[in-house]
Amino acid sequence: MESVLKRSNKYFSDTSDFIETHEDSKRTRVMAMDDVNNIISQKLFNHRLAILSGFWLPLHTLSHKLETIRDTQDPNIPALIPLGLKERGHFRTCDHIVLGIIQNGHMYVLDSKLNPLHNFDYSAKIKALSTGFQDISDRTNCGRYVVNTAIQLGQALDHNPNSDLNQLVETMQRPNLMKIQREYAKYMW
């Protein structure tokens, strides 16, 4: 008679194949807002920018919150703010991180996804920009793309704080996702 253990091996593979290490999970899991803030502040700490700590907020409060931040910032210094958007509507149930930018008194939201609903999402006071780096079905890498975008923009705005954001976004290079997953994992908890 065949043992129960031998029979079970026919139906169950070795579970060690599926155990993900902590280091592996840092490359594949959703980045926490604290991780996004940590990386951006470390990479851009000596740039002439206002780097504000990111936070989560319901989408419907975004315009008011950006206006409040804009009114307290020096208009001559661009500000970058990671923004975690919650409660984005019935069809978009997952949370999403975008980059808020305040430059010369104007407010922008830079999304790593192409957002066909930007006219409905944001008030007329906010200009929506998109890099299109993130696939529409990707629900885990928005924080990584925001970090990469903030670093690229921060370096450009440090040299010229009045740069045309539309032009900067158009000339940005799409990062290699696996590369930034590995690189940013070093900063994650």
PDB file of C-alpha atoms in Angstrom:
ATOM      1  CA  MET A   1       0.000   0.000   0.000  1.00  0.00           C
ATOM      2  CA  GLU A   2       1.336   3.413  -0.974  1.00  0.00           C
ATOM      3  CA  SER A   3       1.874   5.807   1.915  1.00  0.00           C
ATOM      4  CA  VAL A   4      -0.306   8.860   2.346  1.00  0.00           C
ATOM      5  CA  LEU A   5       2.768  11.068   2.108  1.00  0.00           C
ATOM      6  CA  LYS A   6       3.818   9.631  -1.257  1.00  0.00           C
ATOM      7  CA  ARG A   7       0.284   9.990  -2.627  1.00  0.00           C
ATOM      8  CA  SER A   8       0.066  13.590  -1.464  1.00  0.00           C
ATOM      9  CA  ASN A   9       3.297  14.445  -3.302  1.00  0.00           C
ATOM     10  CA  LYS A  10       1.496  13.676  -6.556  1.00  0.00           C
ATOM     11  CA  TYR A  11      -0.972  16.478  -5.875  1.00  0.00           C
ATOM     12  CA  PHE A  12       1.088  19.072  -4.043  1.00  0.00           C
ATOM     13  CA  SER A  13       4.308  20.583  -5.275  1.00  0.00           C
ATOM     14  CA  ASP A  14       7.128  21.576  -2.999  1.00  0.00           C
ATOM     15  CA  THR A  15       5.884  24.711  -1.235  1.00  0.00           C
ATOM     16  CA  SER A  16       9.391  26.097  -0.955  1.00  0.00           C
ATOM     17  CA  ASP A  17       9.112  26.984  -4.653  1.00  0.00           C
ATOM     18  CA  PHE A  18       6.422  29.500  -3.762  1.00  0.00           C
ATOM     19  CA  ILE A  19       7.857  31.097  -0.660  1.00  0.00           C
ATOM     20  CA  GLU A  20       8.712  34.674  -1.441  1.00  0.00           C
ATOM     21  CA  THR A  21      11.535  36.192   0.550  1.00  0.00           C
ATOM     22  CA  HIS A  22      11.216  39.580   2.195  1.00  0.00           C
ATOM     23  CA  GLU A  23      13.681  41.002  -0.349  1.00  0.00           C
ATOM     24  CA  ASP A  24      11.606  39.606  -3.234  1.00  0.00           C
ATOM     25  CA  SER A  25       8.412  41.060  -1.814  1.00  0.00           C
ATOM     26  CA  LYS A  26       9.977  44.527  -1.644  1.00  0.00           C
ATOM     27  CA  ARG A  27      10.414  44.418  -5.424  1.00  0.00           C
ATOM     28  CA  THR A  28       6.868  43.306  -6.182  1.00  0.00           C
ATOM     29  CA  ARG A  29       4.545  44.690  -3.512  1.00  0.00           C
ATOM     30  CA  VAL A  30       2.850  48.069  -3.591  1.00  0.00           C
ATOM     31  CA  MET A  31       5.113  50.777  -2.196  1.00  0.00           C
ATOM     32  CA  ALA A  32       3.895  52.404   0.989  1.00  0.00           C
ATOM     33  CA  MET A  33       3.626  56.190   0.991  1.00  0.00           C
ATOM     34  CA  ASP A  34       6.384  56.279   3.631  1.00  0.00           C
ATOM     35  CA  ASP A  35       8.695  54.468   1.193  1.00  0.00           C
ATOM     36  CA  VAL A  36       7.812  56.904  -1.607  1.00  0.00           C
ATOM     37  CA  ASN A  37       8.508  59.879   0.685  1.00  0.00           C
ATOM     38  CA  ASN A  38      11.756  58.348   1.941  1.00  0.00           C
ATOM     39  CA  ILE A  39      13.224  57.695  -1.509  1.00  0.00           C
ATOM     40  CA  ILE A  40      12.228  61.054  -3.000  1.00  0.00           C
ATOM     41  CA  SER A  41      13.576  63.010  -0.042  1.00  0.00           C
ATOM     42  CA  GLN A  42      16.876  61.079  -0.091  1.00  0.00           C
ATOM     43  CA  LYS A  43      17.366  61.445  -3.844  1.00  0.00           C
ATOM     44  CA  LEU A  44      16.409  65.150  -4.032  1.00  0.00           C
ATOM     45  CA  PHE A  45      17.487  66.466  -0.621  1.00  0.00           C
ATOM     46  CA  ASN A  46      19.996  69.001  -1.970  1.00  0.00           C
ATOM     47  CA  HIS A  47      17.885  70.295  -4.871  1.00  0.00           C
ATOM     48  CA  ARG A  48      16.249  73.731  -4.914  1.00  0.00           C
ATOM     49  CA  LEU A  49      12.749  72.332  -4.617  1.00  0.00           C
ATOM     50  CA  ALA A  50      10.099  72.015  -1.970  1.00  0.00           C
ATOM     51  CA  ILE A  51       9.689  68.277  -1.415  1.00  0.00           C
ATOM     52  CA  LEU A  52       6.565  67.777   0.656  1.00  0.00           C
ATOM     53  CA  SER A  53       5.736  64.520   2.384  1.00  0.00           C
ATOM     54  CA  GLY A  54       3.070  62.670   0.497  1.00  0.00           C
ATOM     55  CA  PHE A  55      -0.240  61.666   1.997  1.00  0.00           C
ATOM     56  CA  TRP A  56      -3.493  59.888   1.145  1.00  0.00           C
ATOM     57  CA  LEU A  57      -6.695  61.781   0.444  1.00  0.00           C
ATOM     58  CA  PRO A  58     -10.067  61.228  -1.204  1.00  0.00           C
ATOM     59  CA  LEU A  59     -10.030  62.347  -4.839  1.00  0.00           C
ATOM     60  CA  HIS A  60     -12.842  64.858  -4.270  1.00  0.00           C
ATOM     61  CA  THR A  61     -10.652  66.850  -1.816  1.00  0.00           C
ATOM     62  CA  LEU A  62      -7.598  67.037  -4.096  1.00  0.00           C
ATOM     63  CA  SER A  63      -8.225  70.488  -5.565  1.00  0.00           C
ATOM     64  CA  HIS A  64      -8.815  72.122  -2.184  1.00  0.00           C
ATOM     65  CA  LYS A  65      -5.736  70.460  -0.674  1.00  0.00           C
ATOM     66  CA  LEU A  66      -3.461  71.513  -3.562  1.00  0.00           C
ATOM     67  CA  GLU A  67      -4.793  75.081  -3.358  1.00  0.00           C
ATOM     68  CA  THR A  68      -4.011  75.162   0.362  1.00  0.00           C
ATOM     69  CA  ILE A  69      -0.472  73.928  -0.274  1.00  0.00           C
ATOM     70  CA  ARG A  70       0.014  76.347  -3.177  1.00  0.00           C
ATOM     71  CA  ASP A  71      -1.048  79.299  -1.041  1.00  0.00           C
ATOM     72  CA  THR A  72       1.579  78.480   1.606  1.00  0.00           C
ATOM     73  CA  GLN A  73       4.516  77.829  -0.762  1.00  0.00           C
ATOM     74  CA  ASP A  74       7.079  80.230  -2.166  1.00  0.00           C
ATOM     75  CA  PRO A  75       5.872  80.726  -5.770  1.00  0.00           C
ATOM     76  CA  ASN A  76       9.477  80.841  -7.023  1.00  0.00           C
ATOM     77  CA  ILE A  77      10.302  77.340  -5.768  1.00  0.00           C
ATOM     78  CA  PRO A  78       8.594  74.359  -7.437  1.00  0.00           C
ATOM     79  CA  ALA A  79       6.958  71.902  -5.044  1.00  0.00           C
ATOM     80  CA  LEU A  80       6.635  68.138  -5.555  1.00  0.00           C
ATOM     81  CA  ILE A  81       4.083  66.199  -3.509  1.00  0.00           C
ATOM     82  CA  PRO A  82       3.309  62.472  -3.837  1.00  0.00           C
ATOM     83  CA  LEU A  83      -0.461  62.142  -3.540  1.00  0.00           C
ATOM     84  CA  GLY A  84      -2.270  58.928  -2.742  1.00  0.00           C
ATOM     85  CA  LEU A  85      -5.749  59.080  -4.228  1.00  0.00           C
ATOM     86  CA  LYS A  86      -8.556  57.163  -2.549  1.00  0.00           C
ATOM     87  CA  GLU A  87     -12.253  56.927  -3.329  1.00  0.00           C
ATOM     88  CA  ARG A  88     -11.748  57.452  -7.050  1.00  0.00           C
ATOM     89  CA  GLY A  89     -15.178  56.250  -8.112  1.00  0.00           C
ATOM     90  CA  HIS A  90     -17.184  53.086  -8.611  1.00  0.00           C
ATOM     91  CA  PHE A  91     -15.148  51.670 -11.483  1.00  0.00           C
ATOM     92  CA  ARG A  92     -11.702  52.398 -10.060  1.00  0.00           C
ATOM     93  CA  THR A  93     -11.696  50.718  -6.704  1.00  0.00           C
ATOM     94  CA  CYS A  94      -7.948  50.538  -6.083  1.00  0.00           C
ATOM     95  CA  ASP A  95      -5.947  53.397  -4.629  1.00  0.00           C
ATOM     96  CA  HIS A  96      -3.410  55.157  -6.845  1.00  0.00           C
ATOM     97  CA  ILE A  97      -0.377  57.391  -6.255  1.00  0.00           C
ATOM     98  CA  VAL A  98       0.247  60.414  -8.498  1.00  0.00           C
ATOM     99  CA  LEU A  99       2.673  63.332  -8.299  1.00  0.00           C
ATOM    100  CA  GLY A 100       1.330  66.759  -7.404  1.00  0.00           C
ATOM    101  CA  ILE A 101       3.381  69.676  -8.718  1.00  0.00           C
ATOM    102  CA  ILE A 102       3.077  73.348  -7.910  1.00  0.00           C
ATOM    103  CA  GLN A 103       5.055  75.649 -10.178  1.00  0.00           C
ATOM    104  CA  ASN A 104       4.706  79.414 -10.580  1.00  0.00           C
ATOM    105  CA  GLY A 105       1.335  79.355  -8.820  1.00  0.00           C
ATOM    106  CA  HIS A 106      -0.076  76.659 -11.123  1.00  0.00           C
ATOM    107  CA  MET A 107      -1.195  73.218  -9.939  1.00  0.00           C
ATOM    108  CA  TYR A 108      -0.507  69.991 -11.831  1.00  0.00           C
ATOM    109  CA  VAL A 109      -1.149  66.310 -11.313  1.00  0.00           C
ATOM    110  CA  LEU A 110       1.274  64.006 -13.104  1.00  0.00           C
ATOM    111  CA  ASP A 111      -0.084  60.481 -13.485  1.00  0.00           C
ATOM    112  CA  SER A 112       2.017  57.500 -14.552  1.00  0.00           C
ATOM    113  CA  LYS A 113      -1.062  56.046 -16.272  1.00  0.00           C
ATOM    114  CA  LEU A 114      -2.914  57.513 -19.198  1.00  0.00           C
ATOM    115  CA  ASN A 115      -6.091  58.765 -17.566  1.00  0.00           C
ATOM    116  CA  PRO A 116      -8.972  59.322 -19.982  1.00  0.00           C
ATOM    117  CA  LEU A 117     -11.092  60.534 -17.049  1.00  0.00           C
ATOM    118  CA  HIS A 118      -8.776  63.393 -16.035  1.00  0.00           C
ATOM    119  CA  ASN A 119     -11.363  66.001 -17.076  1.00  0.00           C
ATOM    120  CA  PHE A 120     -13.780  64.454 -14.576  1.00  0.00           C
ATOM    121  CA  ASP A 121     -11.225  63.651 -11.872  1.00  0.00           C
ATOM    122  CA  TYR A 122      -9.636  67.053 -11.447  1.00  0.00           C
ATOM    123  CA  SER A 123     -11.050  70.550 -11.251  1.00  0.00           C
ATOM    124  CA  ALA A 124     -10.347  73.047 -14.016  1.00  0.00           C
ATOM    125  CA  LYS A 125      -7.742  74.619 -11.703  1.00  0.00           C
ATOM    126  CA  ILE A 126      -5.536  71.525 -11.987  1.00  0.00           C
ATOM    127  CA  LYS A 127      -3.724  70.649 -15.198  1.00  0.00           C
ATOM    128  CA  ALA A 128      -3.497  66.889 -15.719  1.00  0.00           C
ATOM    129  CA  LEU A 129      -0.315  65.469 -17.244  1.00  0.00           C
ATOM    130  CA  SER A 130       0.631  61.855 -17.901  1.00  0.00           C
ATOM    131  CA  THR A 131       3.834  59.997 -18.632  1.00  0.00           C
ATOM    132  CA  GLY A 132       1.986  56.872 -19.766  1.00  0.00           C
ATOM    133  CA  PHE A 133       4.768  54.776 -18.205  1.00  0.00           C
ATOM    134  CA  GLN A 134       2.442  52.495 -16.232  1.00  0.00           C
ATOM    135  CA  ASP A 135       0.209  49.948 -17.944  1.00  0.00           C
ATOM    136  CA  ILE A 136      -3.468  50.527 -17.270  1.00  0.00           C
ATOM    137  CA  SER A 137      -3.812  47.049 -15.702  1.00  0.00           C
ATOM    138  CA  ASP A 138      -0.764  47.469 -13.409  1.00  0.00           C
ATOM    139  CA  ARG A 139      -2.014  48.041  -9.861  1.00  0.00           C
ATOM    140  CA  THR A 140       1.248  47.737  -7.942  1.00  0.00           C
ATOM    141  CA  ASN A 141       3.906  50.017  -9.429  1.00  0.00           C
ATOM    142  CA  CYS A 142       2.439  53.535  -9.322  1.00  0.00           C
ATOM    143  CA  GLY A 143       4.630  54.458  -6.338  1.00  0.00           C
ATOM    144  CA  ARG A 144       7.769  53.350  -8.172  1.00  0.00           C
ATOM    145  CA  TYR A 145       6.857  55.381 -11.249  1.00  0.00           C
ATOM    146  CA  VAL A 146       6.057  58.421  -9.083  1.00  0.00           C
ATOM    147  CA  VAL A 147       9.469  58.152  -7.415  1.00  0.00           C
ATOM    148  CA  ASN A 148      11.222  57.839 -10.784  1.00  0.00           C
ATOM    149  CA  THR A 149       9.228  60.719 -12.260  1.00  0.00           C
ATOM    150  CA  ALA A 150       9.859  62.940  -9.232  1.00  0.00           C
ATOM    151  CA  ILE A 151      13.598  62.291  -9.489  1.00  0.00           C
ATOM    152  CA  GLN A 152      13.706  63.055 -13.232  1.00  0.00           C
ATOM    153  CA  LEU A 153      11.564  66.186 -12.826  1.00  0.00           C
ATOM    154  CA  GLY A 154      13.397  67.307  -9.703  1.00  0.00           C
ATOM    155  CA  GLN A 155      16.742  67.197 -11.471  1.00  0.00           C
ATOM    156  CA  ALA A 156      15.390  69.202 -14.418  1.00  0.00           C
ATOM    157  CA  LEU A 157      13.587  71.755 -12.229  1.00  0.00           C
ATOM    158  CA  ASP A 158      16.683  72.194 -10.067  1.00  0.00           C
ATOM    159  CA  HIS A 159      18.518  73.534 -13.136  1.00  0.00           C
ATOM    160  CA  ASN A 160      15.574  75.567 -14.422  1.00  0.00           C
ATOM    161  CA  PRO A 161      12.641  76.038 -12.020  1.00  0.00           C
ATOM    162  CA  ASN A 162      10.568  77.666 -14.776  1.00  0.00           C
ATOM    163  CA  SER A 163      10.877  74.789 -17.263  1.00  0.00           C
ATOM    164  CA  ASP A 164       7.792  73.966 -19.288  1.00  0.00           C
ATOM    165  CA  LEU A 165       6.341  70.888 -17.576  1.00  0.00           C
ATOM    166  CA  ASN A 166       4.600  69.691 -20.747  1.00  0.00           C
ATOM    167  CA  GLN A 167       7.924  69.645 -22.557  1.00  0.00           C
ATOM    168  CA  LEU A 168       9.731  67.980 -19.636  1.00  0.00           C
ATOM    169  CA  VAL A 169       7.130  65.214 -19.459  1.00  0.00           C
ATOM    170  CA  GLU A 170       7.307  64.622 -23.210  1.00  0.00           C
ATOM    171  CA  THR A 171      11.078  64.197 -23.079  1.00  0.00           C
ATOM    172  CA  MET A 172      11.162  61.915 -20.025  1.00  0.00           C
ATOM    173  CA  GLN A 173      12.582  58.455 -20.579  1.00  0.00           C
ATOM    174  CA  ARG A 174      10.447  55.487 -19.578  1.00  0.00           C
ATOM    175  CA  PRO A 175      12.312  53.580 -16.863  1.00  0.00           C
ATOM    176  CA  ASN A 176      12.964  49.858 -16.961  1.00  0.00           C
ATOM    177  CA  LEU A 177      10.456  48.517 -14.435  1.00  0.00           C
ATOM    178  CA  MET A 178      12.628  45.649 -13.224  1.00  0.00           C
ATOM    179  CA  LYS A 179      15.533  48.033 -12.693  1.00  0.00           C
ATOM    180  CA  ILE A 180      13.554  50.485 -10.572  1.00  0.00           C
ATOM    181  CA  GLN A 181      11.937  47.614  -8.647  1.00  0.00           C
ATOM    182  CA  ARG A 182      15.415  46.389  -7.665  1.00  0.00           C
ATOM    183  CA  GLU A 183      16.821  49.864  -7.029  1.00  0.00           C
ATOM    184  CA  TYR A 184      13.976  51.131  -4.852  1.00  0.00           C
ATOM    185  CA  ALA A 185      13.728  47.873  -2.876  1.00  0.00           C
ATOM    186  CA  LYS A 186      16.949  48.922  -1.142  1.00  0.00           C
ATOM    187  CA  TYR A 187      15.108  51.842   0.463  1.00  0.00           C
ATOM    188  CA  MET A 188      11.977  49.958   1.491  1.00  0.00           C
ATOM    189  CA  TRP A 189      11.276  48.562   4.951  1.00  0.00           C
TER     190      TRP A 189
END
